[in-house]
Short mmCIF file of C-alpha atoms in Angstrom, two decimals:
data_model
loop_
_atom_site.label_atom_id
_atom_site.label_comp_id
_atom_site.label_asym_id
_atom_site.label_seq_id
_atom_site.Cartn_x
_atom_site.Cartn_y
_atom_site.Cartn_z
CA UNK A 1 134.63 84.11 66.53
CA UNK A 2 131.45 83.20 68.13
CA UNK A 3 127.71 83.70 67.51
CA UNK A 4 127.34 84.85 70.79
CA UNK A 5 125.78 88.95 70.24
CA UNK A 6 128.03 90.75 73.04
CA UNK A 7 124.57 92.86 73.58
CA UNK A 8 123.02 89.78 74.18
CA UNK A 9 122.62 89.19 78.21
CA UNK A 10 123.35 85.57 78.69
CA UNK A 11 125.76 82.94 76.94
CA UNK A 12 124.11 79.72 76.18
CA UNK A 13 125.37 76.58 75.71
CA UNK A 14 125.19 76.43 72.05
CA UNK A 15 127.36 79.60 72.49
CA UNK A 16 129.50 78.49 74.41
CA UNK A 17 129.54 74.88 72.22
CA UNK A 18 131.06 77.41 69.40
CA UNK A 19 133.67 79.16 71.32
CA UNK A 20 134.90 76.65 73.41
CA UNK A 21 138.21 75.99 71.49
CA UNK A 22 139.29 79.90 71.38
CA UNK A 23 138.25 79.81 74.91
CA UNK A 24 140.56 76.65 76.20
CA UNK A 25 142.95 78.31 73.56
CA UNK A 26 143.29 81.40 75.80
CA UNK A 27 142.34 83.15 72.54
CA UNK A 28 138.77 85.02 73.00
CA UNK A 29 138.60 88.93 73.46
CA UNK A 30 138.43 89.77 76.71
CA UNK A 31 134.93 90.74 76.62
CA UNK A 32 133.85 87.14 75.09
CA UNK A 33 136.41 85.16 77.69
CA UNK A 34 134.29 87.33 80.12
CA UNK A 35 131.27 86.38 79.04
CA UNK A 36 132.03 82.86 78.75
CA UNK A 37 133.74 83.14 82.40
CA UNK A 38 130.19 84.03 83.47
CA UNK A 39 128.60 81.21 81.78
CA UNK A 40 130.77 78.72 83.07
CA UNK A 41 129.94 80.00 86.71
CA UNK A 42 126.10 79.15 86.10
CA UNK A 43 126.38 76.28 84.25
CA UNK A 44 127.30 72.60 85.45
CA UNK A 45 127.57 70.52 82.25
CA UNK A 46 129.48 73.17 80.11
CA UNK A 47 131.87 73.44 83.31
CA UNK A 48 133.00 69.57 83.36
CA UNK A 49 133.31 70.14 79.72
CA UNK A 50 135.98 72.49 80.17
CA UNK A 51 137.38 70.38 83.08
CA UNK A 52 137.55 67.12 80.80
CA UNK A 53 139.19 68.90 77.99
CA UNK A 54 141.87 70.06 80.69
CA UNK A 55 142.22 66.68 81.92
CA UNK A 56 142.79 65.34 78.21
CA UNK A 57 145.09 67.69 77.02
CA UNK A 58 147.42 67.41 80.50
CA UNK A 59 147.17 63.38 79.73
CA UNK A 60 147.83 63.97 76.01
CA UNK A 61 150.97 66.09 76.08
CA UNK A 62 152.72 64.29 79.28
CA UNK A 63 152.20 60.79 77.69
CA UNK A 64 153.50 61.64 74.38
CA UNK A 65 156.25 64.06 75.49
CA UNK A 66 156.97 61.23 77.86
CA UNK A 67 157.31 58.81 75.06
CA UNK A 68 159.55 60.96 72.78
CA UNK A 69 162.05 62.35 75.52
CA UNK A 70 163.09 58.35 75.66
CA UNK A 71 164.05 58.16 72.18
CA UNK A 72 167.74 58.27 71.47
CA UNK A 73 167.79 60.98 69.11
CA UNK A 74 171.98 60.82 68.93
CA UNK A 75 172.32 58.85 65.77
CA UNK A 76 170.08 60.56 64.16
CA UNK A 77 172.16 64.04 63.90
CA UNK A 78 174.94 61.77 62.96
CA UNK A 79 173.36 60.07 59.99
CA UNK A 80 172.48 63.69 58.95
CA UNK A 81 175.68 64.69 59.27
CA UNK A 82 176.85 61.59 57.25
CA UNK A 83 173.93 62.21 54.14
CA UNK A 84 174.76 65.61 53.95
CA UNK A 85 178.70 65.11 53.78
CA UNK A 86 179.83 67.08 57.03
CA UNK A 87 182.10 66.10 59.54
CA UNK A 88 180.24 64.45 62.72
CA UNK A 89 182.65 65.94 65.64
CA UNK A 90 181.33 68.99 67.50
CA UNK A 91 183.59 71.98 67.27
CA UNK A 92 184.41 73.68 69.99
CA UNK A 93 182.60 76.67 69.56
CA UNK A 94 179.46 74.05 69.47
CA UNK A 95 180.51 72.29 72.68
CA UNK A 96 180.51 75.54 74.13
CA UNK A 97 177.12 77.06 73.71
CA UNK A 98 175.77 73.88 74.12
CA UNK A 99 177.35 74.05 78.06
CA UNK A 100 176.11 77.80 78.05
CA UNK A 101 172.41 76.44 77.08
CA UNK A 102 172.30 73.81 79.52
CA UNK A 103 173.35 76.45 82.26
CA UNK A 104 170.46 78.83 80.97
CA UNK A 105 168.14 75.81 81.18
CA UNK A 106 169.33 75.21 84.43
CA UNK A 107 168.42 78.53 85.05
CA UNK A 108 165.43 78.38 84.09
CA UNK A 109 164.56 75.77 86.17
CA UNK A 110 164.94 77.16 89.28
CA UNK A 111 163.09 80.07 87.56
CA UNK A 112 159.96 77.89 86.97
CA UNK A 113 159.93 76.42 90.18
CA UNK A 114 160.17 80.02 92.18
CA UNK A 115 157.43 80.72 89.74
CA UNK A 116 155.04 77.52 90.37
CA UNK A 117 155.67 78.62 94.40
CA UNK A 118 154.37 81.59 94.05
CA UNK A 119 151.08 80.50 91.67
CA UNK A 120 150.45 77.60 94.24
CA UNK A 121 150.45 80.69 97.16
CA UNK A 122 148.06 82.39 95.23
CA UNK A 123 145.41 79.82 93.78
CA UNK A 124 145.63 78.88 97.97
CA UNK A 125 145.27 82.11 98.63
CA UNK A 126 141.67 82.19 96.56
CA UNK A 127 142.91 83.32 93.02
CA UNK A 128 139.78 83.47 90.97
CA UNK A 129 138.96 80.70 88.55
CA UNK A 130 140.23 81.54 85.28
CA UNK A 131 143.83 82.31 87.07
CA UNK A 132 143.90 78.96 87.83
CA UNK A 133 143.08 77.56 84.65
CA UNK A 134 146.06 79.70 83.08
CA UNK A 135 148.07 78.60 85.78
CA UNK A 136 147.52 74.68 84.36
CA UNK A 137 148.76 75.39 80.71
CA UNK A 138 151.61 77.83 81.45
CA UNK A 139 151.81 74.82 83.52
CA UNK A 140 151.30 72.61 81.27
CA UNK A 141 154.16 74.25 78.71
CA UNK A 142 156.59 75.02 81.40
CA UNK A 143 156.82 70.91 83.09
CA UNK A 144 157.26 69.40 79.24
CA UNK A 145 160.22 72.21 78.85
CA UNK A 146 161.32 71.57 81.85
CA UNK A 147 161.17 67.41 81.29
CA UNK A 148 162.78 68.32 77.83
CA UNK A 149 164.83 69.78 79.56
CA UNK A 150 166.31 67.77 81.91
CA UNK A 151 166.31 64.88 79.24
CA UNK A 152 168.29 66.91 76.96
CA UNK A 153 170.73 67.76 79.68
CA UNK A 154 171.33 64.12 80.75
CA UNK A 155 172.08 63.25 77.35
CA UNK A 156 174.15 66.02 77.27
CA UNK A 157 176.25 65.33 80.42
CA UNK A 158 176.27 61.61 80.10
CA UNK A 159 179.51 59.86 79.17
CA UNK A 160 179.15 57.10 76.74
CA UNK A 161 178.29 54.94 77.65
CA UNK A 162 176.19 55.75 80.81
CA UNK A 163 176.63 51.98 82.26
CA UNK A 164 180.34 52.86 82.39
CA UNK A 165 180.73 56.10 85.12
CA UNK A 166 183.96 57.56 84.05
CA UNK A 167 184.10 61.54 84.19
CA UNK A 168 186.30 62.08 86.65
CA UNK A 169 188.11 65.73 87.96
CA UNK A 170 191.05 65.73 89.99
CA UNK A 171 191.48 69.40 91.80
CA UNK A 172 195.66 70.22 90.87
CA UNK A 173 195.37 73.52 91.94
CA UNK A 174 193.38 75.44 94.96
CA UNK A 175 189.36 76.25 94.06
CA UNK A 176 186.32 76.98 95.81
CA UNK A 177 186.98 75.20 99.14
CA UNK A 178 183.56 76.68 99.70
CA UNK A 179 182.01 73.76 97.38
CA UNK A 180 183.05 71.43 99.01
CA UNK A 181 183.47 70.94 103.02
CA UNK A 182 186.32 68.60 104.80
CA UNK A 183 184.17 66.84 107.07
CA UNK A 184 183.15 63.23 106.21
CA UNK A 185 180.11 63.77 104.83
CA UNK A 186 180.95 66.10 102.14
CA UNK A 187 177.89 68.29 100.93
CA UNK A 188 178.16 69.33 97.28
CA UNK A 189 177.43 72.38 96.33
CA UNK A 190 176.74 73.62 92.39
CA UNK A 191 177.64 76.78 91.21
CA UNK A 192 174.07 77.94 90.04
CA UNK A 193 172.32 74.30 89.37
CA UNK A 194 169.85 73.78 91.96
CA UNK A 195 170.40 69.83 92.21
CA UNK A 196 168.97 68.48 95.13
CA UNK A 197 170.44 65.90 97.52
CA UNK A 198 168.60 63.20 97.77
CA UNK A 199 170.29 60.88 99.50
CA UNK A 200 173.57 59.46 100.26
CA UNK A 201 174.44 56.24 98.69
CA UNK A 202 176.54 53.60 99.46
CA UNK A 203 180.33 53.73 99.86
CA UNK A 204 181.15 51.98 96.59
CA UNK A 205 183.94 53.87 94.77
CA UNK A 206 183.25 54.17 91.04
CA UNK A 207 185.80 53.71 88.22
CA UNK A 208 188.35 56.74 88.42
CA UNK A 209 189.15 56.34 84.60
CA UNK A 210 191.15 59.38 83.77
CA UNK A 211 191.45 62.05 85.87
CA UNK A 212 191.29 65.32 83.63
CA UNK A 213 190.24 69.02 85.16
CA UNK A 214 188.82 70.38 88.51
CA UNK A 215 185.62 71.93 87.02
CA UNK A 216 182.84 69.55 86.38
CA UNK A 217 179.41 71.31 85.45
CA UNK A 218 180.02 74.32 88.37
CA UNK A 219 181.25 71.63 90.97
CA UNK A 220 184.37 72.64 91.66
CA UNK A 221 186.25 70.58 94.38
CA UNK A 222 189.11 71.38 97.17
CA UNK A 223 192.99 70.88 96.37
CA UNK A 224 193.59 67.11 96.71
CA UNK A 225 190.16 65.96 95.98
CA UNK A 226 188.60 63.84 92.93
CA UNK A 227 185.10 64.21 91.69
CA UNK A 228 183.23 62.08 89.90
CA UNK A 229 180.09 62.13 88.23
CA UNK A 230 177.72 60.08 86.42
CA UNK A 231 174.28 59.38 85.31
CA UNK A 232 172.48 56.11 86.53
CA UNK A 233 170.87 55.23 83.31
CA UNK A 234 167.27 53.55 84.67
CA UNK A 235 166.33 56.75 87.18
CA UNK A 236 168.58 59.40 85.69
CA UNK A 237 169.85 60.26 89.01
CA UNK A 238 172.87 62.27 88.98
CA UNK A 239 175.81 60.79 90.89
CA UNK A 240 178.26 62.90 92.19
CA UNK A 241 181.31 61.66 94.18
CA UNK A 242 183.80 63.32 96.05
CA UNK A 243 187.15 61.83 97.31
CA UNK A 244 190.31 62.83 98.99
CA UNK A 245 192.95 60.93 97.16
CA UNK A 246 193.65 57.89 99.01
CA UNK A 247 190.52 57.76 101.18
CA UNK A 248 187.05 56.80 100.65
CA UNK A 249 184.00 59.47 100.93
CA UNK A 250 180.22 59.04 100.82
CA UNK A 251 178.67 59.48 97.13
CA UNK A 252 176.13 61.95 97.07
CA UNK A 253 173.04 61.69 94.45
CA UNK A 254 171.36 64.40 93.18
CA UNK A 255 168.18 64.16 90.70
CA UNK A 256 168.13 65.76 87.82
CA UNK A 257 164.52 65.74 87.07
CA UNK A 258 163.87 67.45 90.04
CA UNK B 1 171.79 84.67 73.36
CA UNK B 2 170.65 82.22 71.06
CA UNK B 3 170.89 83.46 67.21
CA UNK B 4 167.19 83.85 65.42
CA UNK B 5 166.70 81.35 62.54
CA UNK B 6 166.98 83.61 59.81
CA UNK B 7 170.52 84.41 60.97
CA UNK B 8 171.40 80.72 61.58
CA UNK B 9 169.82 79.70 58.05
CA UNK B 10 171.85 81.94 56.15
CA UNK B 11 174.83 80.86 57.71
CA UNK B 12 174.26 77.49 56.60
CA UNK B 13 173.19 78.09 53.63
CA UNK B 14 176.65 79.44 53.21
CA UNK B 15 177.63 75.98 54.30
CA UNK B 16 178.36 76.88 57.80
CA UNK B 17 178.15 73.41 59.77
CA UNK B 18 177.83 74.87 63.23
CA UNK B 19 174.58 76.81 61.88
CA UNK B 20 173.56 73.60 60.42
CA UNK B 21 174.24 71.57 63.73
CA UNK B 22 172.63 74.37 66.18
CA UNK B 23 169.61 74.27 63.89
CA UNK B 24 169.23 70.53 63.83
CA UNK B 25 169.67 70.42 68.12
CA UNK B 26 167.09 73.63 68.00
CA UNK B 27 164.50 71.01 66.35
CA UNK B 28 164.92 67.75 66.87
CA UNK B 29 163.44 67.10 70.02
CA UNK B 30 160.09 69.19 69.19
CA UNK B 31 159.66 67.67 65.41
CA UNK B 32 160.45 64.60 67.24
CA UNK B 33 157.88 64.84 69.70
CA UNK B 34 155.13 65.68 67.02
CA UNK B 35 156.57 62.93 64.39
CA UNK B 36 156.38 60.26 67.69
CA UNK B 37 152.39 60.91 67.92
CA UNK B 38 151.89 60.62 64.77
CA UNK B 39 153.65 57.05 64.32
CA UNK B 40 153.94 56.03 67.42
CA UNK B 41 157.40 53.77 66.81
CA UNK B 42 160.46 54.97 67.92
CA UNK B 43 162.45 53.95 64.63
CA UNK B 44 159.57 55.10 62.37
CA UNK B 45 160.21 58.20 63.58
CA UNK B 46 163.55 58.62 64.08
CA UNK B 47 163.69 57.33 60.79
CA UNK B 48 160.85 60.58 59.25
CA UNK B 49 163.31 62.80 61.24
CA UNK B 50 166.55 62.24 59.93
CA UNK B 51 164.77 62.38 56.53
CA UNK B 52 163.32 65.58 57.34
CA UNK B 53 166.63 67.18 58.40
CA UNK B 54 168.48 66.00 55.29
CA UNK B 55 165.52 67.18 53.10
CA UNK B 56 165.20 70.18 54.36
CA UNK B 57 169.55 71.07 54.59
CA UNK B 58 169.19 69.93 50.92
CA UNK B 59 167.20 72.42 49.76
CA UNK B 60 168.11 75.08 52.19
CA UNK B 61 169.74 77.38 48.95
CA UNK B 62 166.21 77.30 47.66
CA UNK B 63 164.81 77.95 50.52
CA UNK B 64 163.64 82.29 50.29
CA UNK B 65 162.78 83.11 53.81
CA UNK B 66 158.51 83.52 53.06
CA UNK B 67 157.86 81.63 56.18
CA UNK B 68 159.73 81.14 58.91
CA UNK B 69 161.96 78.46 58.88
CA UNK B 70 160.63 76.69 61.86
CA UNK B 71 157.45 76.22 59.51
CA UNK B 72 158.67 75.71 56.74
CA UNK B 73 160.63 72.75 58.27
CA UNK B 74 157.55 71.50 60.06
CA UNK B 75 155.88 71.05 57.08
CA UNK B 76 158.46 68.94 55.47
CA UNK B 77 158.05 66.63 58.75
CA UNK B 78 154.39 66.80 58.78
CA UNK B 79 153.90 65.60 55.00
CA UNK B 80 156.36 62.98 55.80
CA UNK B 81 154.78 61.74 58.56
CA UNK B 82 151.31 62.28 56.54
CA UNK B 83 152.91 60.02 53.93
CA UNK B 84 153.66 57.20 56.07
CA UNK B 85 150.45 57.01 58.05
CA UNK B 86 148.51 57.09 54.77
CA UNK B 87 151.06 54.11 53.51
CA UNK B 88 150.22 52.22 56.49
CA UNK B 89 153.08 52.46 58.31
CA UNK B 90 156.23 49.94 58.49
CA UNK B 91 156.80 48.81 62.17
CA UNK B 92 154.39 47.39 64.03
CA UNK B 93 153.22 50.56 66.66
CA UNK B 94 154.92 49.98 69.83
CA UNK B 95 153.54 49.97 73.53
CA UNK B 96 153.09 52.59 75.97
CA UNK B 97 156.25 51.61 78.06
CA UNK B 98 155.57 51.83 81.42
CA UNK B 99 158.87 52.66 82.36
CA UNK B 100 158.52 56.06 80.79
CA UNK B 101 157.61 57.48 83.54
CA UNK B 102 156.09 61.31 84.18
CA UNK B 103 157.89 63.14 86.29
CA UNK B 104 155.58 63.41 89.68
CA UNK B 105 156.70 67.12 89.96
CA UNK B 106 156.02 68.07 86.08
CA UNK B 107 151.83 67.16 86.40
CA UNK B 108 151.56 67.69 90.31
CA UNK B 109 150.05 71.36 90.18
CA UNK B 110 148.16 70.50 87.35
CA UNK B 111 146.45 67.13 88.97
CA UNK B 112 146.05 69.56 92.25
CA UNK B 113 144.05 71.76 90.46
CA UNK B 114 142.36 69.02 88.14
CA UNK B 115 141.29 66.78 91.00
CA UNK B 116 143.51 63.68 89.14
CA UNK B 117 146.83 62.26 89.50
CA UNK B 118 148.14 62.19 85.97
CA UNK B 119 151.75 60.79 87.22
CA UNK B 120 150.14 57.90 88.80
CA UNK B 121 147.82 57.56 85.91
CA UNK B 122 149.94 58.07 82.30
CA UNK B 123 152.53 55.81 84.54
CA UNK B 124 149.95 52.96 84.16
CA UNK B 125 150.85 51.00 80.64
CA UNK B 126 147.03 50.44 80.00
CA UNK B 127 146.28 54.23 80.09
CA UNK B 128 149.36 55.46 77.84
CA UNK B 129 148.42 52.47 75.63
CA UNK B 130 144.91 53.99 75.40
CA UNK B 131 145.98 57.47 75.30
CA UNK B 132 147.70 56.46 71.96
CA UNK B 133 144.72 54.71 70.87
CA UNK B 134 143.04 57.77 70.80
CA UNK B 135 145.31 59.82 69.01
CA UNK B 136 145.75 56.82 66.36
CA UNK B 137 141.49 56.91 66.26
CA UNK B 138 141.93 60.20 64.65
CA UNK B 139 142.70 60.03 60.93
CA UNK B 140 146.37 61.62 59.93
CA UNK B 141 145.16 65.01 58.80
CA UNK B 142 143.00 65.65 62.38
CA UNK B 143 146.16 63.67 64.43
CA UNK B 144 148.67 66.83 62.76
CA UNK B 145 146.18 69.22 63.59
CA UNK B 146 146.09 67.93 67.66
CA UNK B 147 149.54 67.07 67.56
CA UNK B 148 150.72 70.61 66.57
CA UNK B 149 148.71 72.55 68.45
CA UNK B 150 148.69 70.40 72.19
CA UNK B 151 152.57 68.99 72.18
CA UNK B 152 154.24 72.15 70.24
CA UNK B 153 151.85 74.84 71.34
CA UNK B 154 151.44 76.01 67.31
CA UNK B 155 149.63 78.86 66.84
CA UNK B 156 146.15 78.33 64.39
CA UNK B 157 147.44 80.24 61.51
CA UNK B 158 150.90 78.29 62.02
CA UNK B 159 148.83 75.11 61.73
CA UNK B 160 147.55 76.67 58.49
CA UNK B 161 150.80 77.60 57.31
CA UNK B 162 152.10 73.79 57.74
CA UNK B 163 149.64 71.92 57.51
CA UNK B 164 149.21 74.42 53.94
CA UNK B 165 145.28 74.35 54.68
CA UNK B 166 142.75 77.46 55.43
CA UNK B 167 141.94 79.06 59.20
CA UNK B 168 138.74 77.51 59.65
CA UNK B 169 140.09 74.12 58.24
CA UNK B 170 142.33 73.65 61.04
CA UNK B 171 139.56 75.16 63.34
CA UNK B 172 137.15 72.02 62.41
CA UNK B 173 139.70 69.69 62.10
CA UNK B 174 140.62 70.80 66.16
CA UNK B 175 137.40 71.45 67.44
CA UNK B 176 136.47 67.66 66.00
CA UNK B 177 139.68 65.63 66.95
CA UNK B 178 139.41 67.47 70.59
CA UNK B 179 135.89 65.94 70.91
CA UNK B 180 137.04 62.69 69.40
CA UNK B 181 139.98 62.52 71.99
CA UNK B 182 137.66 63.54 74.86
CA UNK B 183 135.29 60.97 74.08
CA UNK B 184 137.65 57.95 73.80
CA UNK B 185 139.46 59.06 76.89
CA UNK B 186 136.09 59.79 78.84
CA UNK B 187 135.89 56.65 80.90
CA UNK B 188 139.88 57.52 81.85
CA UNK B 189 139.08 60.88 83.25
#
């Protein structure tokens, strides 16, 4: 895919001119991506080339992922629904794997981040060049899953409307005690979501609207205890209140884009 | 584990809605993100994918299973989108809003390794507004061919598939809108 002669010694530019996209594609023969590796190491302008095109493509796909993970997609499943004569309402079987995917997700996550750790060790560590470069599009693909992601799953956990906070669990029977602690600052803990307390918020009880089960997304709270738990629309912080019944409790945040 | 398409296409085909409903949530937000560059308003958009969805659940009986469905589904978006570029569009494009915000952690190894601080800079309205410039400098055919391959991560001879064009038509038609893009962004970099 290039007129580059593999017996030939050096890569020029005009070579490299004509593989450049299989080469930003991650797509040349290992020999080729070689040579081009080389040529790249010797030559300035074909270097910031690549560089630019990195730049462009990171701006590209955050601006207009960015842009389309604020759309309110809802309505438009329904009016599919509605053209296509089906009933709207999710069946159970659909509520279900759609809590089982957001778990994965969640999952997945953490996954990424362990993973991003361990790249950021190595590139410190010296990794050579073209490591690095990888590194920024599995990058690249992983952060606008992950932002998907994350969207997706506050739409997904957000009552309607998300003004109105109003999912609320009461604990009737004895849980994990372990999730959540008796002293006054209560520290949530989730199941297998790595949420992240950011800070604690003021005292200022939300709506306790109807108190329905004990399990809210892997929080599970102590005998006695309501949890609430809501989005705040503009920073799509995760709210998540604990309360013994009858007494007031700090309301922890956690962010979900983190 | 999530069905394959082929199993969740023949399901609704045999008018199973939750097949129908798991394929729609599988697609929506990537068609989405692809139909959104290439018209730019949020209701334009919303408005190409609900049309694609119902076209392509309409004719799912005829549909045989020669390309993957994912494709096959793309291209129905695609040639809608096409369409309505080509008519002109029906909204007025919308602005970059500012309050769309990157999130820091989602471009911070990349901007590490780039030397640039893409959250601080696609924050900015003037550079997303310009950033959609550029893609809407790029006539509809060359915008597809960007679109699919940098937002979705489509493979060339995907491209080809949808975009129903040769291998070294969507090679051209990338290696020119990438210089295009690069050029109009140049003074941003």
């Amino acid at each position: 895919m290039s007129s580059h002669s593999e017996n030939s010694p050096e890569m020029t530019c005009a070579d490299f001119e004509a593989s450049f996209d299989q080469y930003v594609d991650d797509l040349l023969e290992p020999r080729m991506a070689e040579a081009c590796c080389c040529h790249l190491a010797k030559c300035t302008p074909c270097d910031r080339e690549v560089t630019r095109w990195q730049q462009t493509r990171i701006l590209l796909s955050t601006a207009v992922t960015d842009f389309a993970t604020a759309v309110d997609v809802s309505s438009v499943r329904n009016d599919v629904f509605a053209a296509l004569g089906l009933d709207g309402r999710d069946s159970a079987a659909v509520v279900e794997r759609r809590r089982s995917a957001m778990r994965e997700a969640a999952h997945e996550r953490a996954g990424d981040a362990r993973r991003d750790s361990g790249r950021r060790a190595r590139r410190e560590a010296g990794a050579p060049r073209r490591s690095g470069f990888a590194a920024v599009l599995r990058f690249a693909s992983a952060a606008t899953v992950s932002a998907m992601t994350a969207a997706a799953a506050v739409l997904l956990l957000t009552p309607a409307p998300t003004t109105a906070p109003s999912v609320v669990a009461s604990a009737p029977a004895p849980t994990s005690v372990a999730s959540v602690s008796r002293s006054s600052m209560r520290p949530v803990a989730w199941s297998k979501n790595s949420f992240e307390d950011v800070a604690p918020a003021v005292n200022t009880p939300p709506p306790l609207a109807r108190p329905e089960v004990s399990h809210v997304d892997g929080l599970e709270a102590a005998p006695g205890q309501l949890v609430s738990t809501w989005v705040q629309p503009r920073t799509n912080a995760r709210v998540i209140w604990v309360q013994d019944r009858g007494l007031g409790a700090p309301v922890r945040m956690a962010g979900l884009g983190k | 584990m999530d069905p394959p398409d082929g199993e969740l296409v023949a399901l609704a085909q045999a008018g199973d809605r939750d097949a129908v409903q798991t394929l729609l949530e599988r697609y929506e937000r990537r068609l989405l993100s692809v139909i959104i560059g290439m018209v730019r308003n949020p209701e334009d958009a919303k408005e190409i994918l609900q049309e694609t969805f119902v076209r392509a659940f309409r004719s799912l009986e005829g549909f045989k299973g020669e390309s993957s469905f994912y494709t096959w589904i793309y291209r129905i978006a695609m040639n809608l989108a096409i369409d309505h570029q080509r008519r002109g569009g029906k909204r007025p494009l919308v602005e970059f809003d500012e309050s769309i915000g990157v999130k820091e952690d989602a471009v911070g190894e990349g901007s590490a390794i780039l030397g640039i601080d893409p959250f601080k800079s696609v924050r900015s309205r003037e550079l997303g507004k310009k950033i959609f410039e550029a893609i809407e400098s790029l006539t509809p055919d060359h915008r597809a061919v960007i679109l699919l391959r940098e937002i979705d991560g489509l493979s060339y001879e995907e491209i080809s598939d949808v975009l129903d064009c040769s291998l070294g038509t969507v090679m051209s038609r990338l290696h020119y809108a990438r210089k295009k893009l690069q050029s109009r962004l140049q003074e941003m970099l």
